[in-house]
Tab-separated table of C-alpha atoms and ligand atoms in Angstrom:
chain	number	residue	atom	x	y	z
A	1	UNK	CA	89.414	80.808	92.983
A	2	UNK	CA	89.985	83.933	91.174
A	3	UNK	CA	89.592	81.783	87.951
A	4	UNK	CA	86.929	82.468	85.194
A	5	UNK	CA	87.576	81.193	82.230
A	6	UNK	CA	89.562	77.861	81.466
A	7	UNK	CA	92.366	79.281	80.174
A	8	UNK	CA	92.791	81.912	83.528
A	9	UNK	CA	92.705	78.881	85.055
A	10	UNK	CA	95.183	76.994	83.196
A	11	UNK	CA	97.522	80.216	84.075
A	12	UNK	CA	97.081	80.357	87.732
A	13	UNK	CA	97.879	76.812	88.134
A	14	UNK	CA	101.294	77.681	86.666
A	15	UNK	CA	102.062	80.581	89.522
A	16	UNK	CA	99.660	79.487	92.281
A	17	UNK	CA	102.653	77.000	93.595
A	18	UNK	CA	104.930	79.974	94.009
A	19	UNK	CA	102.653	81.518	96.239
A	20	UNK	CA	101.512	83.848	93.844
A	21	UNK	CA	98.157	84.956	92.961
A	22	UNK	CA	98.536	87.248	90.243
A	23	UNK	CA	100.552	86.770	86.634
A	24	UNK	CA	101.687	89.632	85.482
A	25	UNK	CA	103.111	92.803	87.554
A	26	UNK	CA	102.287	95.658	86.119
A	27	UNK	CA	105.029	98.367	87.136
A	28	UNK	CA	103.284	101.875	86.783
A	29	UNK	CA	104.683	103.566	89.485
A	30	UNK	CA	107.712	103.943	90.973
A	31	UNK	CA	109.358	104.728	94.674
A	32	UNK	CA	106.656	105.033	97.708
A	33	UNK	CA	107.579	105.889	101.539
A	34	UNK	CA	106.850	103.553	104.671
A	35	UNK	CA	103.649	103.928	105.989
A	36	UNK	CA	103.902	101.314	108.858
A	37	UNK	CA	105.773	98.103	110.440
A	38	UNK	CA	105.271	96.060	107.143
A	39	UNK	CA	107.562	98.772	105.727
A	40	UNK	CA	110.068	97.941	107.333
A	41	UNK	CA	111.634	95.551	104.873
A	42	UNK	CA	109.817	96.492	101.852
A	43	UNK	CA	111.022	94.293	98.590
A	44	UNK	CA	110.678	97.335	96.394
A	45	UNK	CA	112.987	99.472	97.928
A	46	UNK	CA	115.358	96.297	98.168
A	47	UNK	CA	114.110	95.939	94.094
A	48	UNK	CA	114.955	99.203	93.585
A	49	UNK	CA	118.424	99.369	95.454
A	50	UNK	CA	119.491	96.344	93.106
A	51	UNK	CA	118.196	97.587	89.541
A	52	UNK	CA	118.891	101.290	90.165
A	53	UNK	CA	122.764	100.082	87.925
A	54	UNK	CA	120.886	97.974	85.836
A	55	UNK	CA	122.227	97.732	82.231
A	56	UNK	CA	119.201	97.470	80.529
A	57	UNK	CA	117.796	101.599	80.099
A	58	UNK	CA	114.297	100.617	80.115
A	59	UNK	CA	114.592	98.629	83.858
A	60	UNK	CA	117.212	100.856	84.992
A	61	UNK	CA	114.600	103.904	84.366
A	62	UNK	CA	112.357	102.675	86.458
A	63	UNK	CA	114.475	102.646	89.605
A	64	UNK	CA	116.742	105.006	89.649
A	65	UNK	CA	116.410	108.135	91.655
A	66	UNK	CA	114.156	106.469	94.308
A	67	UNK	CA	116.419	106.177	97.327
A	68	UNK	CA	118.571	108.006	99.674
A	69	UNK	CA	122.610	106.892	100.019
A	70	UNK	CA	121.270	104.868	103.028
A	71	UNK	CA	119.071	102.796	100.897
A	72	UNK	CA	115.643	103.915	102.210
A	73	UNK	CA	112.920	105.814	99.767
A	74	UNK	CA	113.855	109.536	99.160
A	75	UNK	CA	110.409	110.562	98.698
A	76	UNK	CA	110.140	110.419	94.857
A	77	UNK	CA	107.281	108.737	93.383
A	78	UNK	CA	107.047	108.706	89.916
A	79	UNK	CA	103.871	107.740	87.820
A	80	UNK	CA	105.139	105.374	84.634
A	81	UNK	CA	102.936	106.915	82.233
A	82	UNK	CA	105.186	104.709	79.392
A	83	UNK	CA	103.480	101.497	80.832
A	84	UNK	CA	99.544	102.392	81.060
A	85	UNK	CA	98.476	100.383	77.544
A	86	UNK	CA	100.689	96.914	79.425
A	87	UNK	CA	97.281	95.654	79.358
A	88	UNK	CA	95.808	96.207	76.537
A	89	UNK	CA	98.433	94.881	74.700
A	90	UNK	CA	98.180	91.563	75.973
A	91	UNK	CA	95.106	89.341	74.863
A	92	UNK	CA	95.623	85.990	76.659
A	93	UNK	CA	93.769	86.169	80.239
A	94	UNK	CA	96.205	87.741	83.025
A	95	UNK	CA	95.817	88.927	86.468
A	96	UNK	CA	97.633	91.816	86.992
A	97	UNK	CA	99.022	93.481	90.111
A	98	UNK	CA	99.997	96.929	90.882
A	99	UNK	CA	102.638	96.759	93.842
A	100	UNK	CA	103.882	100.175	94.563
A	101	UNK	CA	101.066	101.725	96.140
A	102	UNK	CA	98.630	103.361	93.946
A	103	UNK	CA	96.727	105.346	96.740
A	104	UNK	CA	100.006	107.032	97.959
A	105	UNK	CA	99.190	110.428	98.439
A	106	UNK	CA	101.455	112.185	95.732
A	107	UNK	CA	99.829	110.374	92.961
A	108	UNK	CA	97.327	112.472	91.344
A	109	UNK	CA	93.855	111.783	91.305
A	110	UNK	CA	93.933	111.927	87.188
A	111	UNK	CA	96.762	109.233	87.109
A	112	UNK	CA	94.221	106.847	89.320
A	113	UNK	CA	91.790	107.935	86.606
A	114	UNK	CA	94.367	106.904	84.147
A	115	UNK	CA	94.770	103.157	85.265
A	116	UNK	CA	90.738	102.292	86.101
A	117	UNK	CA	90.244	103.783	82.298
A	118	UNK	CA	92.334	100.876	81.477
A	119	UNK	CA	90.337	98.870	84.070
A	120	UNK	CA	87.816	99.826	82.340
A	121	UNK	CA	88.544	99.288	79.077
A	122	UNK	CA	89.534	95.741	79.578
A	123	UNK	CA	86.099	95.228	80.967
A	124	UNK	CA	84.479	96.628	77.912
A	125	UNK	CA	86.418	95.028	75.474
A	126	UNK	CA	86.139	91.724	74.944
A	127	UNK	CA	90.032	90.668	73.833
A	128	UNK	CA	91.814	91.971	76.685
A	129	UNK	CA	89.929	89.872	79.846
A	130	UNK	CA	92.087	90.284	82.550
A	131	UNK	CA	92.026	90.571	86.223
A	132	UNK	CA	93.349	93.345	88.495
A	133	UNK	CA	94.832	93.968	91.711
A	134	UNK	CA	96.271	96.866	93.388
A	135	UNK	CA	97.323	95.849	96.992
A	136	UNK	CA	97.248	99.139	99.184
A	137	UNK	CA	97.927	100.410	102.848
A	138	UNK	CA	96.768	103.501	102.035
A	139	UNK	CA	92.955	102.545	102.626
A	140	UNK	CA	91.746	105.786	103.626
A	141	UNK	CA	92.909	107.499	100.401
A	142	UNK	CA	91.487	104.851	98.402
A	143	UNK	CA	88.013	104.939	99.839
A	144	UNK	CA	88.344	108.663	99.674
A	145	UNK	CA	88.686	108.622	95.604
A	146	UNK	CA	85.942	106.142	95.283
A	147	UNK	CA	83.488	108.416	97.454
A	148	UNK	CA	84.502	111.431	95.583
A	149	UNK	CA	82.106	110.586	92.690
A	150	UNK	CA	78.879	109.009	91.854
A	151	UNK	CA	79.314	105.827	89.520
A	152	UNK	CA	78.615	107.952	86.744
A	153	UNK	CA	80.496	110.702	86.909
A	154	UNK	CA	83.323	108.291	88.046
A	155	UNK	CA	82.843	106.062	84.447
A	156	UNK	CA	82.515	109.533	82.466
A	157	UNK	CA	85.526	110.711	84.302
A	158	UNK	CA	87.324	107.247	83.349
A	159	UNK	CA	86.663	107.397	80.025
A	160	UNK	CA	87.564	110.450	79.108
A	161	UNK	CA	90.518	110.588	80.559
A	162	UNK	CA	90.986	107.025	78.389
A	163	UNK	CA	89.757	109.188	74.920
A	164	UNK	CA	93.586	110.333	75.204
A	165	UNK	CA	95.012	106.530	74.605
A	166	UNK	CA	92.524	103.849	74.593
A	167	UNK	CA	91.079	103.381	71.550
A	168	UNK	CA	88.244	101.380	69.725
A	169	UNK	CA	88.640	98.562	66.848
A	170	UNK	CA	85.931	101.378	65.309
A	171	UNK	CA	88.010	104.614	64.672
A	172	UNK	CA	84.986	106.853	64.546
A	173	UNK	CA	83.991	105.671	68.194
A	174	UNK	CA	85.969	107.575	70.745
A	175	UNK	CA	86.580	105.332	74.521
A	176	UNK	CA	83.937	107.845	76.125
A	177	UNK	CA	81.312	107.071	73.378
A	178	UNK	CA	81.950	103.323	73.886
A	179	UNK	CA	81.723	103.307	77.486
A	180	UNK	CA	78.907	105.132	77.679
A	181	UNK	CA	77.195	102.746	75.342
A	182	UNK	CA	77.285	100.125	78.392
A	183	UNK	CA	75.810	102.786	80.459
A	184	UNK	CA	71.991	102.517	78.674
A	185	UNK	CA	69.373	100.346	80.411
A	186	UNK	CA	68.815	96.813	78.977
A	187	UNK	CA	67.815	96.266	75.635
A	188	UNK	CA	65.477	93.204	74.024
A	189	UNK	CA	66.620	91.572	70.983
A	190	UNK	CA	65.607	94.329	68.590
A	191	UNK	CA	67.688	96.636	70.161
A	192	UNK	CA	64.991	98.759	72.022
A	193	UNK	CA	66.135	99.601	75.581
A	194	UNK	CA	63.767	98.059	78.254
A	195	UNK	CA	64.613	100.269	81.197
A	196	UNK	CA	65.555	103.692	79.792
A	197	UNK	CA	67.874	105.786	82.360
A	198	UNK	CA	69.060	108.062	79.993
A	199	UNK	CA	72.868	108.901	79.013
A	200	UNK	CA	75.360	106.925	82.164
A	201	UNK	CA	72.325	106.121	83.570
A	202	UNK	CA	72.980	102.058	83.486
A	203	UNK	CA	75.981	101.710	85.354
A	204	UNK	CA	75.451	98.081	87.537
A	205	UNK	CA	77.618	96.586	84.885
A	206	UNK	CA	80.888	98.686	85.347
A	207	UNK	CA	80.431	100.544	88.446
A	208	UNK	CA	82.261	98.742	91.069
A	209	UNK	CA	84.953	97.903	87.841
A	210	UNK	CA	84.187	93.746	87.858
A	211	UNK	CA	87.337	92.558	87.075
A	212	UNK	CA	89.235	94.713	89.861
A	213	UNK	CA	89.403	92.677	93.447
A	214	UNK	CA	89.983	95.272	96.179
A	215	UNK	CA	93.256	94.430	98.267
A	216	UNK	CA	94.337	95.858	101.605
A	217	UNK	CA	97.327	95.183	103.675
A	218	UNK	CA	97.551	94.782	107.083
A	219	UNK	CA	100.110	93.139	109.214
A	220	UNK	CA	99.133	93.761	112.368
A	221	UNK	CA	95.613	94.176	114.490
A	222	UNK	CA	96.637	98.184	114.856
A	223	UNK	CA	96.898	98.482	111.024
A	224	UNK	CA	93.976	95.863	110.669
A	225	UNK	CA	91.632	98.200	112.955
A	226	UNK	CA	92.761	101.084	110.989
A	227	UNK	CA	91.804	99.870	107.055
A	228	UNK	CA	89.606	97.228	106.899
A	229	UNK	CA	86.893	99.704	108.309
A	230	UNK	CA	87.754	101.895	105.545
A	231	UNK	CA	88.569	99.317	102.936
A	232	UNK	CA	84.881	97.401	103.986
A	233	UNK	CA	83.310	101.302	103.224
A	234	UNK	CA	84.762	101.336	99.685
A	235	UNK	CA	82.937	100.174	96.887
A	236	UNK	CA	84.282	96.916	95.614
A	237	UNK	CA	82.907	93.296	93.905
A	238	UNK	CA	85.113	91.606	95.630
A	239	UNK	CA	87.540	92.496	98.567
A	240	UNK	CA	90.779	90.441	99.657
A	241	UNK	CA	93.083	90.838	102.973
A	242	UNK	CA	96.599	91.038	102.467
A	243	UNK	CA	97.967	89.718	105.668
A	244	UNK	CA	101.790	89.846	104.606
A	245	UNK	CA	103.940	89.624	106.089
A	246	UNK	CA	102.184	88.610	109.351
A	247	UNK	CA	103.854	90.109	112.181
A	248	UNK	CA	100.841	89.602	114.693
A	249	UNK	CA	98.102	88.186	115.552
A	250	UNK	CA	94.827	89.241	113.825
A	251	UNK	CA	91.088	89.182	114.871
A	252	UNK	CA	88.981	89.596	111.881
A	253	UNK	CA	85.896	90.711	114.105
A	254	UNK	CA	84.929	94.438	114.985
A	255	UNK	CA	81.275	96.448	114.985
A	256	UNK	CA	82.071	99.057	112.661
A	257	UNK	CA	79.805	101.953	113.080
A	258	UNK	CA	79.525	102.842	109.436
A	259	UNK	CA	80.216	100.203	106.834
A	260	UNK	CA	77.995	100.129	104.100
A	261	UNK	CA	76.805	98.423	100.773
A	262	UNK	CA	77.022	99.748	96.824
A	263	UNK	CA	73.584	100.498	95.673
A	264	UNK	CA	73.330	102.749	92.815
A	265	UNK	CA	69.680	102.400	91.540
A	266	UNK	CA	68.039	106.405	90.408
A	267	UNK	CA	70.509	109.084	89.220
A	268	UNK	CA	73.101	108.816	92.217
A	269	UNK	CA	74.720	106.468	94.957
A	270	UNK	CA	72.854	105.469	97.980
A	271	UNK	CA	74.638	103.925	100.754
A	272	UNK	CA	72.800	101.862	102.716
A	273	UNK	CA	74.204	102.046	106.510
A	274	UNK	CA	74.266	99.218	109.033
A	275	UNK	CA	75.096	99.577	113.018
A	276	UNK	CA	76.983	97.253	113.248
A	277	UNK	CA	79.104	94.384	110.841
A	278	UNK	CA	81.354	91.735	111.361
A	279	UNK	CA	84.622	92.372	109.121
A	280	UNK	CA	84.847	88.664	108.148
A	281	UNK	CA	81.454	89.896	106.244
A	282	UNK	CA	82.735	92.165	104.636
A	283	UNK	CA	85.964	90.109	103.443
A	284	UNK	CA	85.711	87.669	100.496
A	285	UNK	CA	89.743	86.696	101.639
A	286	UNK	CA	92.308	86.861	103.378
A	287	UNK	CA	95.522	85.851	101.786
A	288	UNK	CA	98.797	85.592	104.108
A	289	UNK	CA	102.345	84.676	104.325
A	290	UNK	CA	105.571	85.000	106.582
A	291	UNK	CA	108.293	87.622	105.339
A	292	UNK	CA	111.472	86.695	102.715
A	293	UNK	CA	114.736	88.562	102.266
A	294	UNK	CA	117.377	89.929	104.534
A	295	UNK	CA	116.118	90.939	107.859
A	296	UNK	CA	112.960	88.899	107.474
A	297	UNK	CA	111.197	89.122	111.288
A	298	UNK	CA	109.509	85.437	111.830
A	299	UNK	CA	105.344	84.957	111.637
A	300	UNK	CA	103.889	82.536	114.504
A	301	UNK	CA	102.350	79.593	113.272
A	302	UNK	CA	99.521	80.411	115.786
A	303	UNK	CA	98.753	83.459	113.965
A	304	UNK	CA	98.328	81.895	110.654
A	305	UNK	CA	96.359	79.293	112.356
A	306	UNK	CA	94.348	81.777	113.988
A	307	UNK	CA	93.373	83.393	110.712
A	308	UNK	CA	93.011	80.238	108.708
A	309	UNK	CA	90.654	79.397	111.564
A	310	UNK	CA	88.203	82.467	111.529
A	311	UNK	CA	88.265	81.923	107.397
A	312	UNK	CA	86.822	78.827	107.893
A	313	UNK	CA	84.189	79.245	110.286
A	314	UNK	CA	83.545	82.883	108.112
A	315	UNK	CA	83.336	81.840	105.034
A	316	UNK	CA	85.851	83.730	103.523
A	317	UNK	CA	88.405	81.889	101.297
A	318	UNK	CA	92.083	81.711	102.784
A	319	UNK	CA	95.162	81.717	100.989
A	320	UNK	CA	98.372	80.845	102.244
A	321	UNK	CA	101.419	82.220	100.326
A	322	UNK	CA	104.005	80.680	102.393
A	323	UNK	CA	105.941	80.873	105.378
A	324	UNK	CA	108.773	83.022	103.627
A	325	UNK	CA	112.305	82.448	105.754
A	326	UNK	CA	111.105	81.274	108.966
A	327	UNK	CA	109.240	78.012	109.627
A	328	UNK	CA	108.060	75.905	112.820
A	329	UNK	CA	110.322	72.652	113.325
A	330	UNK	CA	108.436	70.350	111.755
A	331	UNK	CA	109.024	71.892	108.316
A	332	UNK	CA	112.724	72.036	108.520
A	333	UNK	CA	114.175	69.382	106.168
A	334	UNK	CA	117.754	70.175	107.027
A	335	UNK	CA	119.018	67.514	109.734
A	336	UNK	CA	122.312	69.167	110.700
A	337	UNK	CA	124.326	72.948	110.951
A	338	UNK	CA	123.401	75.758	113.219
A	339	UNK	CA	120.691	78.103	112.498
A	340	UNK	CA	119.153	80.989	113.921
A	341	UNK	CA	115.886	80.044	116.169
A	342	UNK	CA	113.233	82.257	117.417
A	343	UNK	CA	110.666	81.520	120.802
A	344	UNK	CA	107.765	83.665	121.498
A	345	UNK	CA	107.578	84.437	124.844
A	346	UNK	CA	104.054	86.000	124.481
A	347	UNK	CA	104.878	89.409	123.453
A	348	UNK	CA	107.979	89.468	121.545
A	349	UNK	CA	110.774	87.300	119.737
A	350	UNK	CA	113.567	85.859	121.958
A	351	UNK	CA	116.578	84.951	119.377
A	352	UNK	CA	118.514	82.228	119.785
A	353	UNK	CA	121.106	79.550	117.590
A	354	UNK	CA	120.300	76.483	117.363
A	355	UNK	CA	122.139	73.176	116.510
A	356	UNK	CA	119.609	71.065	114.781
A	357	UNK	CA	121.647	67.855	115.058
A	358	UNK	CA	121.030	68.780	119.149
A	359	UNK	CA	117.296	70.445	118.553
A	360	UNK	CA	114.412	68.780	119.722
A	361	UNK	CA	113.025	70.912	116.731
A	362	UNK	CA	110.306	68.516	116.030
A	363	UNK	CA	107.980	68.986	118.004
A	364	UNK	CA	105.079	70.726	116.590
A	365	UNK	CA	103.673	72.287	120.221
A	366	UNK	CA	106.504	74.563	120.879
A	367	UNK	CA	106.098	77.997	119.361
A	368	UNK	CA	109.730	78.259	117.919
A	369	UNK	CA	110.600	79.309	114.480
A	370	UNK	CA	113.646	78.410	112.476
A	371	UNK	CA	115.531	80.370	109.661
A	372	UNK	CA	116.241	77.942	107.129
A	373	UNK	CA	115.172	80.201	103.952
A	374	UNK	CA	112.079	80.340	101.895
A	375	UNK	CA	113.283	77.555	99.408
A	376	UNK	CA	113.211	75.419	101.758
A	377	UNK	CA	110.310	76.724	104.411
A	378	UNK	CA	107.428	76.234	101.059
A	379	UNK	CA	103.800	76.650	101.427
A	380	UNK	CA	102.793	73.800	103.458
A	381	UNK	CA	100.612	74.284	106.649
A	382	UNK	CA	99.090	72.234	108.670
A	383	UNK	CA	100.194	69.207	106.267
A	384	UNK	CA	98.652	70.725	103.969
A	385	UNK	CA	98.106	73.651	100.752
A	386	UNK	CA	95.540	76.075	100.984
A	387	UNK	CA	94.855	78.037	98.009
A	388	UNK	CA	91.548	79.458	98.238
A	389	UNK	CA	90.834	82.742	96.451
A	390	UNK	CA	88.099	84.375	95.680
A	391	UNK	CA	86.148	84.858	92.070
A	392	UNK	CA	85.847	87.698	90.016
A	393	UNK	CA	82.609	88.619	89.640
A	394	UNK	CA	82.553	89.420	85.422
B	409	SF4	S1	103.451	100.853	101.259
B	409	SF4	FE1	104.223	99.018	100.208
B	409	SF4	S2	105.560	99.806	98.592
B	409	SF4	FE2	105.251	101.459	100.065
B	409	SF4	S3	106.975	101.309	101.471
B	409	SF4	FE3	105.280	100.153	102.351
B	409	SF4	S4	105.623	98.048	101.690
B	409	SF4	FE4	106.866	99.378	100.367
């Protein structure tokens, strides 16, 4: 569980049932452009076509101007510079996610700065203790910005950028000063710094941020074998697959040549290379879930079995979202009407209708889906919930 305090807890259990693992969106950026097959149907453009003639300014703002007559992104990404302090202005525990894709490649490196000085800052303060995730596909991008800095210079960078609009209960103490105030060696009770590093020197306690989880998408082995090499290469406490939606099967098994571990003892970063590493290893989760909405393409059951399977025998905790609008046969409630079906045939999705007062839909070995809708499809697999996700190291 992500949970570490009673009351983050207490949340979770209110939105875990939904399928969700986060509590709060935070909406900081706006438009994005496909990268791959997971695109296809993405719920923010669908958000955005919907809101763009909202009545409300303030939502309307945020997605207007994002897509083409056809419906599909134009291109513009905007950075929501009105919405950076979200955070801090809420002190009751949250996890927060960042949908549109902060690594897209015409977001600035200084607006990235922007939202892990916030990061930050709610890991240095003690009233704002939340949780982050930022779900990307853009893995390469994102381990590029972490490996563009030392820990240091990425904290003094962070809090800088923060002097501009985070500031301390103190008035006299700027963001930087205060940050950098975490970044001295241990000190006894009296004060007097037991392993002197100098200025930034300390930075084990911020540097990966500890209340950021790492989140990569991939829904598909090609986009799997593209990221998680680079996502298990980027410095994070914890990391988390976003297998959503599903749209083949994944092994979560490769020799990488390259991966490596965070170890930033001395005055820089040392990365510590291995030959070889399993991916699960380098995983703390996999979460997962079929697709929702119109022209939702169907998951196979196998697949989620497949990677609930390797999770176990891993380690790694495994959450299942739900099965979105499609569902195997023994999940369909409905007794009667005429609904689309779909049969794997080993390589792609053969369509069909089917009568389910004249369906021998029951039966759990046949690899057919139904479209019945996600109200009714839920979060059951197996028999059974599985809501495993993993802590937050803080
Ligand atoms: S990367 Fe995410 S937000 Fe961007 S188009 Fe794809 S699904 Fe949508």
């Amino acid at each position: 569980m992500i949970t570490k305090t009673p009351l983050l807890s207490k949340i979770l259990a209110t939105v875990i049932p939904q399928g969700m693992f986060w509590t709060k969106r935070w909406h900081l950026i706006s438009g994005c452009t496909p990268v791959s097959e997971g695109c296809n149907n993405c719920w923010m453009r669908r958000e955005a076509k919907l809101r763009c003639g909202n009545p409300y300014p303030s939502i309307r703002r945020l997605h207007e101007g994002l897509l083409t007559d056809s419906g599909h992104w134009n291109g513009t990404v905007r950075f929501n510079h009105h919405l950076l302090q979200v955070p801090l202005l809420s002190g009751s525990p949250q996890v927060f996610a960042i949908w549109s894709d902060l690594f897209h490649e015409t977001l600035a490196d200084e607006d990235i700065d922007r939202v892990m000085a916030v990061i930050l800052a709610c890991a240095v303060f003690n009233n704002h203790p939340h949780t982050f995730i930022a779900p990307t596909k853009r893995a390469k991008r994102q381990r590029q910005y972490f490996a563009s800095r030392t820990p240091a210079e990425h904290l003094k960078a962070w809090a800088k950028v923060g002097n501009a609009f985070i500031h301390c209960d103190n008035p006299d103490v700027t963001f930087e000063e205060h940050v950098m105030g975490h970044c001295f060696g241990p000190s006894d009770e009296t004060g007097r710094i037991l392993e002197d590093r100098g200025e930034w020197g300390y930075t084990e306690k911020l540097y990966p941020p500890p209340n950021l989880i790492g989140c990569v998408t991939a829904e598909n082995q090609p986009a799997a074998e593209e990221r998680i090499p680079e996502f298990i290469m980027t410095p994070f406490h914890r990391r988390v697959l976003l297998a959503e939606p599903l749209l083949g099967p994944l092994v979560l098994d490769g020799p990488h040549p390259a991966p490596s571990k965070f170890d930033n003892h001395g005055n820089g970063v040392e990365w510590i290379e291995e030959a070889t590493w399993l991916w699960k290893g380098g995983l703390d989760g996999v979460m997962t879930g079929g697709e929702s909405g119109h022209g939702a393409r169907p998951s196979h059951p196998d697949w989620f079995r497949s990677l609930r399977d390797q999770c176990e025998e891993s380690g790694t905790d495994f959450f299942f979202k739900g099965w979105g609008e499609w569902t195997p046969g023994e999940n369909v409630r409905r007794t009667s009407g005429v609904v689309d079906g779909a049969v794997w045939d080993g390589d792609s999705w053969f369509y069909t209708r089917e009568n389910l007062a004249n369906a021998d839909y029951h039966r759990d070995d046949q690899p057919d889906v139904y479209r019945v809708g996600k109200k009714e499809t839920g979060r059951l697999f197996d028999g059974r919930l599985h809501d495993d996700l993993p802590e937050v190291c803080q």
